[in-house]
Short mmCIF file of C-alpha atoms in Angstrom, two decimals:
data_model
loop_
_atom_site.label_atom_id
_atom_site.label_comp_id
_atom_site.label_asym_id
_atom_site.label_seq_id
_atom_site.Cartn_x
_atom_site.Cartn_y
_atom_site.Cartn_z
CA MET A 1 108.45 221.10 98.03
CA ALA A 2 109.50 219.47 94.75
CA GLN A 3 109.82 216.07 96.44
CA GLN A 4 106.36 216.51 97.98
CA ASN A 5 104.86 217.30 94.57
CA ILE A 6 106.51 214.22 93.06
CA LYS A 7 105.21 212.10 95.94
CA ASN A 8 101.68 213.49 95.54
CA LYS A 9 101.83 212.87 91.78
CA LYS A 10 102.88 209.24 92.35
CA LEU A 11 100.05 208.77 94.86
CA GLY A 12 97.60 210.25 92.37
CA MET A 13 98.80 207.96 89.60
CA LYS A 14 98.60 204.96 91.91
CA MET A 15 95.07 205.88 92.93
CA LYS A 16 94.03 206.24 89.29
CA GLU A 17 95.58 202.84 88.53
CA ASN A 18 93.69 201.26 91.44
CA ILE A 19 90.41 202.82 90.29
CA TYR A 20 91.07 201.63 86.74
CA GLN A 21 91.82 198.09 87.91
CA THR A 22 88.72 198.04 90.11
CA VAL A 23 86.45 199.20 87.28
CA LEU A 24 88.08 196.71 84.91
CA TRP A 25 87.56 193.81 87.32
CA ILE A 26 83.94 194.78 87.91
CA PHE A 27 83.35 194.91 84.16
CA LEU A 28 85.04 191.54 83.59
CA LEU A 29 83.07 189.94 86.44
CA ALA A 30 79.86 191.29 84.92
CA VAL A 31 80.81 189.77 81.55
CA VAL A 32 81.62 186.44 83.22
CA GLY A 33 78.29 186.60 85.06
CA THR A 34 76.37 186.96 81.79
CA MET A 35 78.01 183.71 80.61
CA VAL A 36 78.01 181.66 83.81
CA LEU A 37 74.62 182.54 85.32
CA PRO A 38 72.48 181.28 82.38
CA PHE A 39 74.32 177.95 82.34
CA LEU A 40 74.11 177.70 86.12
CA TYR A 41 70.38 178.35 85.89
CA VAL A 42 70.03 175.55 83.33
CA ILE A 43 71.82 173.12 85.67
CA VAL A 44 69.76 174.17 88.69
CA VAL A 45 66.44 173.81 86.86
CA SER A 46 67.45 170.39 85.51
CA PHE A 47 67.95 169.15 89.09
CA THR A 48 64.75 170.72 90.45
CA ASP A 49 61.97 168.43 91.62
CA GLY A 50 58.80 168.75 89.55
CA SER A 51 56.64 169.26 92.65
CA VAL A 52 58.38 172.55 93.56
CA TYR A 53 59.22 173.84 90.09
CA GLU A 54 57.67 177.22 89.27
CA ALA A 55 57.61 178.22 85.61
CA GLY A 56 59.10 181.64 84.89
CA SER A 57 60.87 181.99 88.24
CA PHE A 58 64.63 182.56 88.49
CA TYR A 59 66.65 180.90 91.23
CA LEU A 60 70.21 179.64 91.61
CA TRP A 61 69.56 176.84 94.09
CA PRO A 62 66.83 174.18 93.84
CA LYS A 63 64.20 174.16 96.57
CA LYS A 64 64.23 170.39 96.30
CA TRP A 65 66.84 168.31 94.48
CA SER A 66 65.81 165.61 92.05
CA ALA A 67 67.44 163.69 89.20
CA ASP A 68 64.15 162.42 87.76
CA ALA A 69 64.63 164.37 84.50
CA TYR A 70 67.99 162.70 83.87
CA GLN A 71 66.60 159.30 84.73
CA LEU A 72 63.75 159.89 82.31
CA ILE A 73 66.08 160.93 79.49
CA LEU A 74 68.61 158.15 80.02
CA SER A 75 65.88 155.51 80.16
CA GLY A 76 64.53 156.37 76.72
CA SER A 77 65.73 154.57 73.59
CA GLY A 78 65.76 157.84 71.66
CA PHE A 79 68.60 159.25 73.76
CA LEU A 80 70.65 156.04 73.62
CA ASN A 81 70.31 155.85 69.82
CA ALA A 82 71.27 159.52 69.48
CA LEU A 83 74.26 159.01 71.80
CA LYS A 84 75.42 156.02 69.74
CA SER A 85 75.17 158.02 66.51
CA THR A 86 77.02 161.03 67.91
CA LEU A 87 79.75 158.89 69.44
CA PHE A 88 80.38 157.11 66.13
CA ILE A 89 80.49 160.37 64.16
CA THR A 90 82.75 162.04 66.72
CA LEU A 91 85.15 159.17 67.41
CA VAL A 92 85.61 158.38 63.71
CA GLY A 93 85.48 161.93 62.36
CA THR A 94 87.82 163.63 64.85
CA PRO A 95 91.01 161.60 64.21
CA MET A 96 90.22 161.49 60.48
CA ASN A 97 89.90 165.29 60.39
CA VAL A 98 93.15 165.88 62.29
CA LEU A 99 95.18 163.40 60.19
CA VAL A 100 93.86 164.58 56.82
CA CYS A 101 94.34 168.26 57.66
CA ALA A 102 97.81 167.61 59.10
CA GLY A 103 98.86 165.66 56.01
CA LEU A 104 97.68 168.37 53.61
CA ALA A 105 99.18 171.13 55.77
CA TYR A 106 102.53 169.35 55.86
CA LEU A 107 102.48 169.06 52.07
CA LEU A 108 101.71 172.77 51.68
CA SER A 109 104.55 173.69 54.06
CA LYS A 110 107.13 172.09 51.72
CA PRO A 111 108.52 173.52 48.46
CA VAL A 112 106.64 171.05 46.26
CA PRO A 113 105.63 171.80 42.64
CA GLY A 114 102.26 173.54 42.43
CA ARG A 115 102.27 174.60 46.08
CA GLY A 116 101.15 178.13 45.21
CA PHE A 117 98.14 176.83 43.28
CA LEU A 118 97.22 174.41 46.09
CA ASN A 119 97.44 177.18 48.70
CA LYS A 120 95.13 179.41 46.65
CA TYR A 121 92.77 176.49 46.02
CA VAL A 122 92.49 175.79 49.76
CA MET A 123 92.03 179.48 50.58
CA ILE A 124 89.20 179.83 48.04
CA THR A 125 87.20 177.16 49.87
CA MET A 126 87.20 179.42 52.94
CA LEU A 127 85.31 182.07 50.98
CA PHE A 128 83.10 180.05 48.61
CA SER A 129 81.22 176.77 48.91
CA ALA A 130 79.19 174.70 46.46
CA GLY A 131 75.96 175.23 48.38
CA MET A 132 73.38 173.04 50.04
CA ILE A 133 71.78 171.46 46.96
CA PRO A 134 75.06 170.49 45.19
CA ASN A 135 76.35 169.03 48.46
CA PHE A 136 73.19 166.96 48.84
CA MET A 137 73.41 165.75 45.23
CA ASN A 138 77.05 164.83 45.83
CA MET A 139 76.19 162.78 48.94
CA LYS A 140 73.37 161.09 47.04
CA ALA A 141 75.63 160.24 44.10
CA LEU A 142 78.14 158.69 46.50
CA GLY A 143 75.39 156.60 48.09
CA LEU A 144 75.92 158.15 51.52
CA ILE A 145 72.34 159.22 52.25
CA ASP A 146 71.31 157.83 55.65
CA SER A 147 74.95 156.98 56.38
CA TYR A 148 77.01 158.35 59.25
CA PHE A 149 79.81 159.11 56.80
CA ALA A 150 77.61 161.77 55.18
CA CYS A 151 78.08 163.70 58.44
CA ILE A 152 81.81 162.95 58.59
CA PHE A 153 83.19 163.52 55.08
CA PRO A 154 81.94 167.13 54.48
CA SER A 155 83.89 168.33 57.54
CA VAL A 156 86.91 166.04 57.27
CA CYS A 157 89.15 168.79 55.88
CA GLY A 158 88.73 172.46 56.77
CA ALA A 159 90.67 175.26 55.07
CA TRP A 160 91.17 177.26 58.28
CA THR A 161 92.56 174.22 60.10
CA VAL A 162 94.93 173.48 57.22
CA MET A 163 96.22 177.06 57.18
CA VAL A 164 96.90 177.08 60.92
CA MET A 165 98.68 173.72 60.74
CA ARG A 166 100.72 174.82 57.72
CA SER A 167 101.90 177.94 59.57
CA PHE A 168 102.91 175.80 62.53
CA PHE A 169 104.85 173.32 60.40
CA GLN A 170 106.67 176.19 58.68
CA SER A 171 107.78 177.50 62.08
CA LEU A 172 109.59 174.26 62.99
CA PRO A 173 113.42 174.39 62.75
CA LEU A 174 114.74 173.38 59.35
CA GLU A 175 117.86 171.93 61.01
CA LEU A 176 115.83 169.00 62.31
CA GLU A 177 114.70 168.05 58.82
CA GLU A 178 118.18 168.49 57.38
CA ALA A 179 119.63 166.21 60.06
CA ALA A 180 116.90 163.64 59.38
CA GLU A 181 117.57 163.74 55.65
CA ILE A 182 121.28 163.13 56.25
CA ASP A 183 120.31 160.03 58.25
CA GLY A 184 118.26 158.81 55.30
CA CYS A 185 114.82 159.70 56.67
CA GLY A 186 112.08 160.06 54.06
CA GLN A 187 109.28 162.62 54.13
CA LEU A 188 106.64 160.20 55.40
CA ARG A 189 108.85 158.95 58.22
CA MET A 190 109.91 162.52 59.01
CA PHE A 191 106.27 163.55 59.23
CA ALA A 192 105.37 160.65 61.55
CA THR A 193 108.44 160.58 63.81
CA ILE A 194 109.58 164.21 63.94
CA THR A 195 106.88 166.67 62.87
CA LEU A 196 103.86 165.17 64.62
CA PRO A 197 105.58 164.59 68.01
CA LEU A 198 106.74 168.23 67.97
CA SER A 199 103.19 169.40 67.19
CA LYS A 200 101.36 168.04 70.25
CA ALA A 201 100.12 171.45 71.40
CA MET A 202 98.78 172.41 67.99
CA LEU A 203 97.29 168.96 67.35
CA ALA A 204 95.54 169.04 70.74
CA SER A 205 93.95 172.38 69.86
CA MET A 206 92.78 171.15 66.47
CA THR A 207 91.51 167.92 68.04
CA LEU A 208 89.39 169.95 70.44
CA PHE A 209 87.91 172.00 67.59
CA ALA A 210 87.18 168.87 65.55
CA PHE A 211 85.67 167.09 68.55
CA VAL A 212 83.30 169.95 69.34
CA SER A 213 82.36 170.33 65.67
CA TYR A 214 81.46 166.65 65.21
CA TRP A 215 79.80 166.41 68.63
CA ASN A 216 77.52 169.33 67.66
CA THR A 217 76.57 167.81 64.29
CA TYR A 218 73.06 169.00 63.52
CA PHE A 219 72.55 170.39 60.02
CA ASN A 220 74.24 167.50 58.20
CA ALA A 221 72.30 165.04 60.35
CA VAL A 222 69.01 166.70 59.40
CA MET A 223 70.02 166.81 55.73
CA TYR A 224 71.46 163.33 55.21
CA LEU A 225 70.19 161.00 57.96
CA THR A 226 66.67 159.89 57.12
CA SER A 227 66.30 157.19 59.77
CA THR A 228 64.98 158.38 63.13
CA ALA A 229 67.17 155.81 64.89
CA LYS A 230 70.30 157.49 63.43
CA ALA A 231 69.49 160.99 64.66
CA THR A 232 72.33 162.71 66.55
CA LEU A 233 72.19 164.19 70.04
CA GLN A 234 71.69 167.71 68.72
CA VAL A 235 68.65 166.57 66.73
CA TYR A 236 67.36 164.77 69.82
CA VAL A 237 67.76 167.89 71.97
CA GLN A 238 66.03 169.97 69.32
CA LYS A 239 63.12 167.53 69.46
CA VAL A 240 63.01 167.75 73.26
CA VAL A 241 63.16 171.56 73.25
CA LEU A 242 60.43 171.97 70.62
CA SER A 243 58.15 169.21 71.88
CA SER A 244 54.99 170.42 73.59
CA THR A 245 54.70 167.53 76.02
CA VAL A 246 57.00 164.94 77.59
CA SER A 247 55.06 162.19 75.81
CA ASP A 248 56.57 163.32 72.49
CA VAL A 249 60.02 162.06 73.50
CA VAL A 250 59.47 159.39 76.17
CA ASP A 251 57.09 156.57 76.92
CA LEU A 252 54.09 157.74 78.91
CA GLN A 253 53.94 154.36 80.63
CA LEU A 254 56.88 155.48 82.76
CA GLU A 255 55.67 156.97 86.03
CA LEU A 256 58.33 159.69 85.90
CA ALA A 257 56.82 161.06 82.68
CA LYS A 258 53.80 162.22 84.68
CA THR A 259 55.82 164.12 87.30
CA VAL A 260 58.65 165.81 85.36
CA PRO A 261 57.73 169.24 83.88
CA GLN A 262 58.60 169.80 80.25
CA GLU A 263 60.93 172.74 81.04
CA VAL A 264 62.92 170.69 83.54
CA MET A 265 63.38 167.94 80.96
CA ARG A 266 64.55 170.44 78.37
CA MET A 267 67.23 171.78 80.71
CA ALA A 268 68.37 168.25 81.56
CA ALA A 269 68.70 167.41 77.86
CA VAL A 270 70.91 170.47 77.31
CA VAL A 271 73.15 169.55 80.25
CA VAL A 272 73.51 165.95 79.06
CA VAL A 273 74.69 167.10 75.62
CA VAL A 274 77.09 169.79 76.89
CA PHE A 275 78.58 167.72 79.73
CA PRO A 276 81.00 165.57 77.62
CA VAL A 277 82.55 168.69 76.06
CA LEU A 278 83.09 170.16 79.53
CA ILE A 279 84.83 166.94 80.54
CA VAL A 280 87.15 166.85 77.52
CA TYR A 281 88.10 170.55 77.47
CA PRO A 282 90.16 170.69 80.74
CA PHE A 283 92.45 167.92 79.51
CA LEU A 284 93.27 169.85 76.32
CA GLN A 285 93.08 173.37 77.72
CA LYS A 286 96.77 173.53 78.67
CA TYR A 287 97.69 172.93 75.03
CA PHE A 288 95.10 175.31 73.65
CA GLU A 289 96.81 178.69 74.03
CA SER A 290 100.31 177.54 73.09
CA GLY A 291 99.05 175.61 70.08
CA MET A 292 97.08 178.54 68.69
CA MET A 293 99.81 181.13 69.31
CA VAL A 294 102.62 179.10 67.76
CA GLY A 295 100.46 178.29 64.77
CA ALA A 296 99.94 182.01 64.18
CA VAL A 297 103.64 182.93 64.03
CA LYS A 298 103.85 182.75 60.24
CA GLY A 299 101.31 183.59 57.59
#
């Protein structure tokens, strides 16, 4: 009888565990659905032919496929200028951000004079900022108004990134540095040949963050770039989304401009801007978790 009770208790616990796992999976799938379905809907609408598009309807498969909206966007000079601006800001700003933050973090991870003050100074910038008007006056005094570098320099060094990198550098074995010092290796060479190669996972994670941040440049572009030709992709998409007609963003002389609905073009513009990030992320995703976890070992 005792063995039967134990067996029944185990079966009951197993059944409860199965019910719990089932409910948990249903909940997680529902959460995933709330994230995936809207984006899937955007993609589907962007590939829907204008002749069958119905405003306000929800569907997850186009009645008729068409890439006219993408052809219309890619043929306009506004998109090409915005792509050029965003590529310059991203390709110049991303490596600059990673190198500057890594250099400062490496300095803060060493017992240098004034390290405590520097750590507090960096931490304060996470909580307080000068504000919009002082930042604009600073960019103007530096002569960077209507320059791409006005969108690069304000984000070239972030306090949170520096703190994560500093924690990672502090977690590296001290024996490696001691051995390098015995061999006559200086700090700069040690940083370039030992520390950085051992920090690939963390650097890949920070590169991804910097890439996404610069790719999504919007507020700084609105504030500091006065030339329409220098507008970034985010500004271009905002113009497409808020425009009342297709003629506001493309040349009406194009035949496609008369057949593509405004909503379809808006969805296509969103997909075009998001697509490069989706391409880059899988290549860095394997480094993402390990880089963030190791960087959080020490405070």
